[in-house]
mmCIF file of N, CA and C in Angstrom:
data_model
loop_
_atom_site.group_PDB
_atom_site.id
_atom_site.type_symbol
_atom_site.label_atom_id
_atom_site.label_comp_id
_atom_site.label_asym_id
_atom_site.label_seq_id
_atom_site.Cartn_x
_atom_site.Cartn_y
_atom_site.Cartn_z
ATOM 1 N N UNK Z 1 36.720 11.870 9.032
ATOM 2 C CA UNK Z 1 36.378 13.267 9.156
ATOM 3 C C UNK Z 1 34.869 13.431 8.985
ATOM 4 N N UNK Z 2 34.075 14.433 9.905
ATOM 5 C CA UNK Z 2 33.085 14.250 9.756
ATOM 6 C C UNK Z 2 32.272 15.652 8.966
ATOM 7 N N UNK Z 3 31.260 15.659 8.158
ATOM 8 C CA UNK Z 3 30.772 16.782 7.829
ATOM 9 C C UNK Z 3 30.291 18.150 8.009
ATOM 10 N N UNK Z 4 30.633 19.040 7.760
ATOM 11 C CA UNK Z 4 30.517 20.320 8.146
ATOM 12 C C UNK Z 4 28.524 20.273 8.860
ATOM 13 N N UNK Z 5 28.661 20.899 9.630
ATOM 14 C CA UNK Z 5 27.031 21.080 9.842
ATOM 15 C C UNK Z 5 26.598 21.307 8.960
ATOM 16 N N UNK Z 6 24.741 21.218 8.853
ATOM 17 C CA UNK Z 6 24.216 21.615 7.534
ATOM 18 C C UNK Z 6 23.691 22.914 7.574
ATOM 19 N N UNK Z 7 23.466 23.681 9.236
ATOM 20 C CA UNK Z 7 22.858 24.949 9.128
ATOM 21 C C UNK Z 7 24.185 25.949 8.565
ATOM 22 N N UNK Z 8 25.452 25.570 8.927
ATOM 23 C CA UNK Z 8 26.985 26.010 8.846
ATOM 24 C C UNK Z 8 27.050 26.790 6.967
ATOM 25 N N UNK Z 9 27.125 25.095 6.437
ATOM 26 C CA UNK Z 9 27.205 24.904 5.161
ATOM 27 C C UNK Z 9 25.880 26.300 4.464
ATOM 28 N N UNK Z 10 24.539 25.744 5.086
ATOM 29 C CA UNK Z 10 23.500 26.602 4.328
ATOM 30 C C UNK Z 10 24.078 28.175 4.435
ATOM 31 N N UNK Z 11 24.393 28.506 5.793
ATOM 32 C CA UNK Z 11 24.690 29.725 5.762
ATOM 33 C C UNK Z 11 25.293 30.369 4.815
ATOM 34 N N UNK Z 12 26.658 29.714 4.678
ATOM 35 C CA UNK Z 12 28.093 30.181 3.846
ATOM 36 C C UNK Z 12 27.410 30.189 2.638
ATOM 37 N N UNK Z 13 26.645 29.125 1.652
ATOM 38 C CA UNK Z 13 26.596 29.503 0.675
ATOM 39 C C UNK Z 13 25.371 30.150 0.231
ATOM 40 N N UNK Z 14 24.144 30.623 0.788
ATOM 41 C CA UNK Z 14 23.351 31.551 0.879
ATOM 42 C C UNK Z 14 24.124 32.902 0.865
ATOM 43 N N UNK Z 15 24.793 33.028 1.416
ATOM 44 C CA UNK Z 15 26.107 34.766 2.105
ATOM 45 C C UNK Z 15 26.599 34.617 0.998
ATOM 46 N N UNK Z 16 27.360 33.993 0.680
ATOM 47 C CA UNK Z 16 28.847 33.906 -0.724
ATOM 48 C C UNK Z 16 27.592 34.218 -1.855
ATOM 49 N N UNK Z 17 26.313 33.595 -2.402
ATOM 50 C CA UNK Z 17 25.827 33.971 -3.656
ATOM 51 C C UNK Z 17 24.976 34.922 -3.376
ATOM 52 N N UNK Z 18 24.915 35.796 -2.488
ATOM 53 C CA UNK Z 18 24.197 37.025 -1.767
ATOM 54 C C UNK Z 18 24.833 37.880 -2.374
ATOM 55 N N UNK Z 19 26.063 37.682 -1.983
ATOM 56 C CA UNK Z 19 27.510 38.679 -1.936
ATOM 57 C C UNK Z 19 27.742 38.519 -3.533
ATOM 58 N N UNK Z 20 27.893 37.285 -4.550
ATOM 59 C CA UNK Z 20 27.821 37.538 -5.770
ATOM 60 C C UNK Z 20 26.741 38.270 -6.484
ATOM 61 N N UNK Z 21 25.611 38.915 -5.995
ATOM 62 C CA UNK Z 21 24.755 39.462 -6.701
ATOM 63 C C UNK Z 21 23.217 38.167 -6.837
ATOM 64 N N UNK Z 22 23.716 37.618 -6.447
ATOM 65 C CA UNK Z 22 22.467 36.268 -6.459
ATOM 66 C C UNK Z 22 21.534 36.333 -5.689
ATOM 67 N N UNK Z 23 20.241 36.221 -6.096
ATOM 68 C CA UNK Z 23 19.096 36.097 -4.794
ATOM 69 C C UNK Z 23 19.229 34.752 -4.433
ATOM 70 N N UNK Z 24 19.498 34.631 -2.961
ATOM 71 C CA UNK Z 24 19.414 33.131 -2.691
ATOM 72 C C UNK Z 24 18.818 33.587 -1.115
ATOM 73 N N UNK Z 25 18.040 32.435 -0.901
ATOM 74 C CA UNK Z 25 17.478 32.230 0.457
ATOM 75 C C UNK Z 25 16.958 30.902 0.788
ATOM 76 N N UNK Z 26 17.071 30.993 2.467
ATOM 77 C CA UNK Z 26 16.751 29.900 2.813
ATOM 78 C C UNK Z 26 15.119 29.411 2.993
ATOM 79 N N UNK Z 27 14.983 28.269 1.860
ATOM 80 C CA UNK Z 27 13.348 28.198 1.505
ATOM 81 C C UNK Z 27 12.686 27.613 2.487
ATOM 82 N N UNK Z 28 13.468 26.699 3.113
ATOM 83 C CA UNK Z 28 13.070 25.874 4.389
ATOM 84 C C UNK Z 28 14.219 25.244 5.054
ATOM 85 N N UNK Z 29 13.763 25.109 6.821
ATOM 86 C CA UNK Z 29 15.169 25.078 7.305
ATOM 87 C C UNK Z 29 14.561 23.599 8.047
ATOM 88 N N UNK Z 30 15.958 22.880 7.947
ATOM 89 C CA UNK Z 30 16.202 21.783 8.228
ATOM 90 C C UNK Z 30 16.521 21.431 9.880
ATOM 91 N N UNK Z 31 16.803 20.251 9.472
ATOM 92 C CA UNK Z 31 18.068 19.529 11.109
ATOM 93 C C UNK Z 31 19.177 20.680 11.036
ATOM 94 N N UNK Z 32 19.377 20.932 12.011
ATOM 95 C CA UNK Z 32 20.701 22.074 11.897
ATOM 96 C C UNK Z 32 22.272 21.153 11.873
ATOM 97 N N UNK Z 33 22.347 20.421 12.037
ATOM 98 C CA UNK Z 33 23.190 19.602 12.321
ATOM 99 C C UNK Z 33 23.422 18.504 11.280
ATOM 100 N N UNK Z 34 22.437 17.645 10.907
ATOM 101 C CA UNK Z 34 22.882 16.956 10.116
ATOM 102 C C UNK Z 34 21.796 16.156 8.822
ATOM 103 N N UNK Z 35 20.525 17.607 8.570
ATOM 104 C CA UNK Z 35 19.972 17.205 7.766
ATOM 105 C C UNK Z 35 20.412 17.556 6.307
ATOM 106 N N UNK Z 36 19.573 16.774 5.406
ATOM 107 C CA UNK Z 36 19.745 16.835 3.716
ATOM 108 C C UNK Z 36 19.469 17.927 3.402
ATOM 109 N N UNK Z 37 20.797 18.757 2.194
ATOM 110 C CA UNK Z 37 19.941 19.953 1.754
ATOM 111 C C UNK Z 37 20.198 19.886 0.545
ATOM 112 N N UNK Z 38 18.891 20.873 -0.548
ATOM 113 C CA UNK Z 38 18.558 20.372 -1.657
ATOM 114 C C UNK Z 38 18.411 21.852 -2.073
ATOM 115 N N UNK Z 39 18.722 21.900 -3.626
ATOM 116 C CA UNK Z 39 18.920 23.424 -3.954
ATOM 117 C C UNK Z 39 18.473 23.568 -5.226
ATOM 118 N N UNK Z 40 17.268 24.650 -4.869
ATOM 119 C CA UNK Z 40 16.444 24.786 -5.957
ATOM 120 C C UNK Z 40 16.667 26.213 -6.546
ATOM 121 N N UNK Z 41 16.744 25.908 -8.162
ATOM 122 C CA UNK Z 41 17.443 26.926 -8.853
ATOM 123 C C UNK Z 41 16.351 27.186 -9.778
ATOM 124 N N UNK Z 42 16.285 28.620 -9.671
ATOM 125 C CA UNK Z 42 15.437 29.398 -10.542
ATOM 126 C C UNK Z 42 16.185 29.860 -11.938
ATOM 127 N N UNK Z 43 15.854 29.305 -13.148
ATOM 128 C CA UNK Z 43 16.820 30.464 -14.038
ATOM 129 C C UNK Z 43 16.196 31.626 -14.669
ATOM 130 N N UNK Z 44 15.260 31.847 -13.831
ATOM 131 C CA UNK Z 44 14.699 33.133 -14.950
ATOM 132 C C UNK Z 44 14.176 33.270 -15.928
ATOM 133 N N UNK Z 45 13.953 31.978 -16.396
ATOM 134 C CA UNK Z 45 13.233 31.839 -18.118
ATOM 135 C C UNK Z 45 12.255 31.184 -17.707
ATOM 136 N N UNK Z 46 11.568 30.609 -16.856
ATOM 137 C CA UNK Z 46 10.269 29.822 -16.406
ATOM 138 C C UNK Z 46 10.342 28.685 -16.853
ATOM 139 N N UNK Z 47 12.535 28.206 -16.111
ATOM 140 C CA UNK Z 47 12.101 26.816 -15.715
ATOM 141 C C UNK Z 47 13.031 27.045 -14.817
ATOM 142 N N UNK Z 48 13.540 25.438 -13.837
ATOM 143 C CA UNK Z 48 13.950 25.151 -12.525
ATOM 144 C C UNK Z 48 14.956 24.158 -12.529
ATOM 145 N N UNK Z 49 15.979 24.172 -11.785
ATOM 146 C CA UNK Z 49 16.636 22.871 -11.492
ATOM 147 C C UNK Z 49 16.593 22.552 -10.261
ATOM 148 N N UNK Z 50 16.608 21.209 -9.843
ATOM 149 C CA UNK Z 50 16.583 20.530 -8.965
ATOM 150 C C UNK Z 50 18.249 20.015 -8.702
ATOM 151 N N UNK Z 51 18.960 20.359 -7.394
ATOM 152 C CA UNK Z 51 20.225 19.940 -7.108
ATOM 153 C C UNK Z 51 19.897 19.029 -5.490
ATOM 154 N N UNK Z 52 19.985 17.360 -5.704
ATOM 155 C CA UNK Z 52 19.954 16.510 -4.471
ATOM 156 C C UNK Z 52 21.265 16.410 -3.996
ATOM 157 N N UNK Z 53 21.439 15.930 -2.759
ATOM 158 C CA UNK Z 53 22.727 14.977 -2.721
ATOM 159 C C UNK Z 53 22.982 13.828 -3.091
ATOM 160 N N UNK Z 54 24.286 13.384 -3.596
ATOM 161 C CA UNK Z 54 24.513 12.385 -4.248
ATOM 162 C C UNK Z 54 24.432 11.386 -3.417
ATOM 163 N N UNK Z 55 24.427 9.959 -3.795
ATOM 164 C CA UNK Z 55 24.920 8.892 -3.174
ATOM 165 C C UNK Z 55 25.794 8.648 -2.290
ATOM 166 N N UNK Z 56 25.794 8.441 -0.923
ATOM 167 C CA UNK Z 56 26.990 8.043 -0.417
ATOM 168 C C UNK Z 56 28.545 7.556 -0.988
ATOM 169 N N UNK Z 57 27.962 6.392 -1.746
ATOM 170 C CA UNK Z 57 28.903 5.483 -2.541
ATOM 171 C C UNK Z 57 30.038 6.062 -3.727
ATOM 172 N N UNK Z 58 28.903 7.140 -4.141
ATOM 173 C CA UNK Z 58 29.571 8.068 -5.305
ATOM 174 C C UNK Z 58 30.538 9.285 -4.941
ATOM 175 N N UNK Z 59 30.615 9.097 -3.705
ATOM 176 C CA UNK Z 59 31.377 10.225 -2.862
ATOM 177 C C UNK Z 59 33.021 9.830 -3.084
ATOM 178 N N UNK Z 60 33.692 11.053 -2.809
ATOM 179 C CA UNK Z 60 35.021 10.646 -3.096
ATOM 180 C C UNK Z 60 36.048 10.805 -1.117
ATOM 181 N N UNK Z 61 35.028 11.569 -0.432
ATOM 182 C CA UNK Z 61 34.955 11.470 1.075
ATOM 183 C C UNK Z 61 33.951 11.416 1.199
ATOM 184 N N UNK Z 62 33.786 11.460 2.839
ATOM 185 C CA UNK Z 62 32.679 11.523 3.572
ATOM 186 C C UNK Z 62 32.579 13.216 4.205
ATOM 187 N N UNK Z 63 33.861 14.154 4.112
ATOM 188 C CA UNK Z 63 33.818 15.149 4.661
ATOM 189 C C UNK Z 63 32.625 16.542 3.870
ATOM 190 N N UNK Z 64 32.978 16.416 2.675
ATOM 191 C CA UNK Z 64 32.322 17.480 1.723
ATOM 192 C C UNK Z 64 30.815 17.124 1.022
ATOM 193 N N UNK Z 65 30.132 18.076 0.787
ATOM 194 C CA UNK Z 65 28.720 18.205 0.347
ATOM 195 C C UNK Z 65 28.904 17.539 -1.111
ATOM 196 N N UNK Z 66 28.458 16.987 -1.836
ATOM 197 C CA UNK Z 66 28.165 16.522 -3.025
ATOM 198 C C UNK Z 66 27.085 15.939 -4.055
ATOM 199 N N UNK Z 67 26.622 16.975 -4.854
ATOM 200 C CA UNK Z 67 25.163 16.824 -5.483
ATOM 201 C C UNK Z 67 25.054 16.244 -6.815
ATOM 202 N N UNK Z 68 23.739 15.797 -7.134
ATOM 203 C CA UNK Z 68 23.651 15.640 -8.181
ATOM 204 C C UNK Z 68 22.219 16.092 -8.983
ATOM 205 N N UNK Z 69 22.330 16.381 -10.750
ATOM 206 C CA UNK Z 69 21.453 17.275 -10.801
ATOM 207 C C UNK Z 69 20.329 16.285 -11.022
ATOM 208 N N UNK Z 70 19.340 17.017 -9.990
ATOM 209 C CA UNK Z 70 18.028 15.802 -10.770
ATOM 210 C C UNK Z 70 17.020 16.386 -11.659
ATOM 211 N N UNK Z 71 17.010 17.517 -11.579
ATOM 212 C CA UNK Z 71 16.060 17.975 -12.819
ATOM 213 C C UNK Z 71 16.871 19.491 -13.553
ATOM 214 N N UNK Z 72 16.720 18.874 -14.840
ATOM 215 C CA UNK Z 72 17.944 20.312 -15.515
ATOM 216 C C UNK Z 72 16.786 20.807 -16.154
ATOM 217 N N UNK Z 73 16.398 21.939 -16.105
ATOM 218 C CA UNK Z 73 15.428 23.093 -17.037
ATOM 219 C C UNK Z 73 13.928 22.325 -16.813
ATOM 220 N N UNK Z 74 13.524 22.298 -16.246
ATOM 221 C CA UNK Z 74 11.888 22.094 -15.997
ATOM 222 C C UNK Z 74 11.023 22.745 -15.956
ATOM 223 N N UNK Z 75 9.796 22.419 -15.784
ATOM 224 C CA UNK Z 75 8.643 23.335 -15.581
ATOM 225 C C UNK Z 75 8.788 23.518 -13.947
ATOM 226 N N UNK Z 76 8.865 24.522 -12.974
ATOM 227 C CA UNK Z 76 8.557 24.830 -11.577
ATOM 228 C C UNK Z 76 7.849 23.363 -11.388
ATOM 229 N N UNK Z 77 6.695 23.417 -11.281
ATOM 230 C CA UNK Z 77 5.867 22.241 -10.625
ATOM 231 C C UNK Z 77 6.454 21.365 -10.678
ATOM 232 N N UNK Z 78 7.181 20.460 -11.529
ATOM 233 C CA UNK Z 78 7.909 19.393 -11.797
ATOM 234 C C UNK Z 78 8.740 19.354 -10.197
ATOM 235 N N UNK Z 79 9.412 20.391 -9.795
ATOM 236 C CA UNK Z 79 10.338 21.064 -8.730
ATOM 237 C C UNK Z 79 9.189 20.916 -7.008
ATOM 238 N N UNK Z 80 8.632 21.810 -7.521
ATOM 239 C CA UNK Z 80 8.517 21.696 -6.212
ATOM 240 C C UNK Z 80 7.249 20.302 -5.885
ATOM 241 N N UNK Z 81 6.831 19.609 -6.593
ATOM 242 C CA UNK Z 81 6.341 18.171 -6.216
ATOM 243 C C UNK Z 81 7.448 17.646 -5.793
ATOM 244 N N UNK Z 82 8.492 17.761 -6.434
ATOM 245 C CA UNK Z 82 9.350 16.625 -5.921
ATOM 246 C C UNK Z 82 10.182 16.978 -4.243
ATOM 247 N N UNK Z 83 10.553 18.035 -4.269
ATOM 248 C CA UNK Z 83 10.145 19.022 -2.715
ATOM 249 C C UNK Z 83 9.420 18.164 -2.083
ATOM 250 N N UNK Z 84 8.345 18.439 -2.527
ATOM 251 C CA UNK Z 84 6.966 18.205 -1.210
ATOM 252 C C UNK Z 84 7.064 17.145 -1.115
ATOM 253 N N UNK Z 85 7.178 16.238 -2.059
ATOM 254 C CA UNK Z 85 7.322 14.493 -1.862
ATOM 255 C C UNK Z 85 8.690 14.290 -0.689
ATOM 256 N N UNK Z 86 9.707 14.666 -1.180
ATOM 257 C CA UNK Z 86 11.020 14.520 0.088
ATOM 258 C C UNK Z 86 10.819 14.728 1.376
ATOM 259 N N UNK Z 87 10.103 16.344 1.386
ATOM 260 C CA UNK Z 87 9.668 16.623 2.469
ATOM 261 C C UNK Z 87 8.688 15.779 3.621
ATOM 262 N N UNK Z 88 7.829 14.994 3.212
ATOM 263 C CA UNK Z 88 6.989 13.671 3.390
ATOM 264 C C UNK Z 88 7.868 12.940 4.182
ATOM 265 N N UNK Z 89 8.584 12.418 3.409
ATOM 266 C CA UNK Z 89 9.647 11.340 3.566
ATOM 267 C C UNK Z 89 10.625 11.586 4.907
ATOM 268 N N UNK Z 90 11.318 13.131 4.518
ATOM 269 C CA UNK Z 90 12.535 13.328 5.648
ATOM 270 C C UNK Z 90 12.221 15.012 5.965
ATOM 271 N N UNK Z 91 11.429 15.423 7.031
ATOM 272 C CA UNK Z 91 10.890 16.907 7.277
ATOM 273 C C UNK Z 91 12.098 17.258 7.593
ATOM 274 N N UNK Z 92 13.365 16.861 8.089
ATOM 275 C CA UNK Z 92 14.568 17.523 8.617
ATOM 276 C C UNK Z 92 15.571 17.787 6.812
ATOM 277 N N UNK Z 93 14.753 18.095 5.887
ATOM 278 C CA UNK Z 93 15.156 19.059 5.142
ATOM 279 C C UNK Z 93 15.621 20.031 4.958
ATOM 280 N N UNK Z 94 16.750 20.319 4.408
ATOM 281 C CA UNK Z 94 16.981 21.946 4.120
ATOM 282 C C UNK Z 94 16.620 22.155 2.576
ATOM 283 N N UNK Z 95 16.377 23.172 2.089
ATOM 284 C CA UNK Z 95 16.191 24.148 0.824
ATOM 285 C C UNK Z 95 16.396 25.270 0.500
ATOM 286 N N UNK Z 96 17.646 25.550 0.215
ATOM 287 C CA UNK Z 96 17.793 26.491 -0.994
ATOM 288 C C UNK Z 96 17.614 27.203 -1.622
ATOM 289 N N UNK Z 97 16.745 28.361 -2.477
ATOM 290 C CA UNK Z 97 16.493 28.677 -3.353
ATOM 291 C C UNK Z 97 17.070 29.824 -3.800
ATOM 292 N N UNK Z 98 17.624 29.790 -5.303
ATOM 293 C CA UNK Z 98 18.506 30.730 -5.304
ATOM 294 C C UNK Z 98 17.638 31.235 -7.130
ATOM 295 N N UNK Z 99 18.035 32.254 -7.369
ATOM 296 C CA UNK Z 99 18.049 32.968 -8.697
ATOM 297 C C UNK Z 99 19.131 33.023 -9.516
ATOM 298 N N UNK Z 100 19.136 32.201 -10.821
ATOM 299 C CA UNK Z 100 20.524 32.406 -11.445
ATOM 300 C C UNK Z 100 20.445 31.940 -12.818
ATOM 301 N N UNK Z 101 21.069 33.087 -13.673
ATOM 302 C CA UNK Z 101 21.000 32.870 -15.087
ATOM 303 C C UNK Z 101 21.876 31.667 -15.574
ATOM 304 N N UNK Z 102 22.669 31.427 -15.059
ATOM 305 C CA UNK Z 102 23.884 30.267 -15.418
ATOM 306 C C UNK Z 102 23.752 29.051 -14.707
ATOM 307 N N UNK Z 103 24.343 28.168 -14.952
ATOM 308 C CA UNK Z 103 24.761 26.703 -14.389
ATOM 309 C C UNK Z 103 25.961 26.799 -13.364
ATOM 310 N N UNK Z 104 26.519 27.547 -12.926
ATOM 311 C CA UNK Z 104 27.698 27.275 -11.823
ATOM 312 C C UNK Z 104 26.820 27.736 -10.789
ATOM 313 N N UNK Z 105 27.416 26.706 -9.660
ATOM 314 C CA UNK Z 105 26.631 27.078 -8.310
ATOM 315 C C UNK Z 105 27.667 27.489 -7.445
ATOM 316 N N UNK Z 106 29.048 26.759 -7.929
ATOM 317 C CA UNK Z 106 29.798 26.762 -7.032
ATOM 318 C C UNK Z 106 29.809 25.212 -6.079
ATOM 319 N N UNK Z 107 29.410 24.156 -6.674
ATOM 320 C CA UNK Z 107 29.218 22.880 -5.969
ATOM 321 C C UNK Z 107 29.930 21.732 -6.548
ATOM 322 N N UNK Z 108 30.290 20.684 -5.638
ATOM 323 C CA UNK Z 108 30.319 19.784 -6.723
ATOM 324 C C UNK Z 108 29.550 18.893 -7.379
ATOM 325 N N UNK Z 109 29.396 18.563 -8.147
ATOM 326 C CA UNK Z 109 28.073 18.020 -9.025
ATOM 327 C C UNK Z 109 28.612 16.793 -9.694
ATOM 328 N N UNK Z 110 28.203 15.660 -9.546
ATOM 329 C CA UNK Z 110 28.497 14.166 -10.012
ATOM 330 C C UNK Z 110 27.620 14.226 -10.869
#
């Protein structure tokens, strides 16, 4: 089975935490089809999390999105260097950015 698109995926969950009261938008847009997307979380206290995708290997399919957290409560900058560095690497990026007092994204998280 193969993975949902990634412009598909960005949409739905940009709309769904819209619709919960969440500021979320799309920070930068990717491969529509089948690039990496990475979700950067604001909590409101002046720090950031960083959400990548996980490992292939660590996957339990190949069909569904699956992240892992790489930076829990940071300083911003910490965040978006590591952004800009990916971005370098693979420009067919997607990003995220959402506003949120809590830890549920609604994802799954390894």
């Amino acid at each position: 089975m193969s993975t949902l698109r990634s412009d598909l995926w960005c949409g739905v969950f940009v709309r769904r935490h819209n619709d919960l009261g969440h500021m979320c938008v799309v920070a930068r847009r990717g491969d529509p089809i089948a690039g990496q997307v990475f979700i950067e979380v604001d909590h409101l206290d002046g720090t950031r999390s960083l959400f990548t995708p996980a490992p292939m290997a660590s996957r339990k399919d190949d069909a569904s999105l699956v992240f892992q957290r790489r930076f829990d409560h940071v300083e911003p900058a910490k965040v978006t260097d590591r952004i800009a560095r990916e971005v370098e690497f693979d420009p067919d990026l997607w990003v995220l950015s959402i506003d949120l007092r809590g830890d549920d994204l609604g994802i799954e998280v390894i």
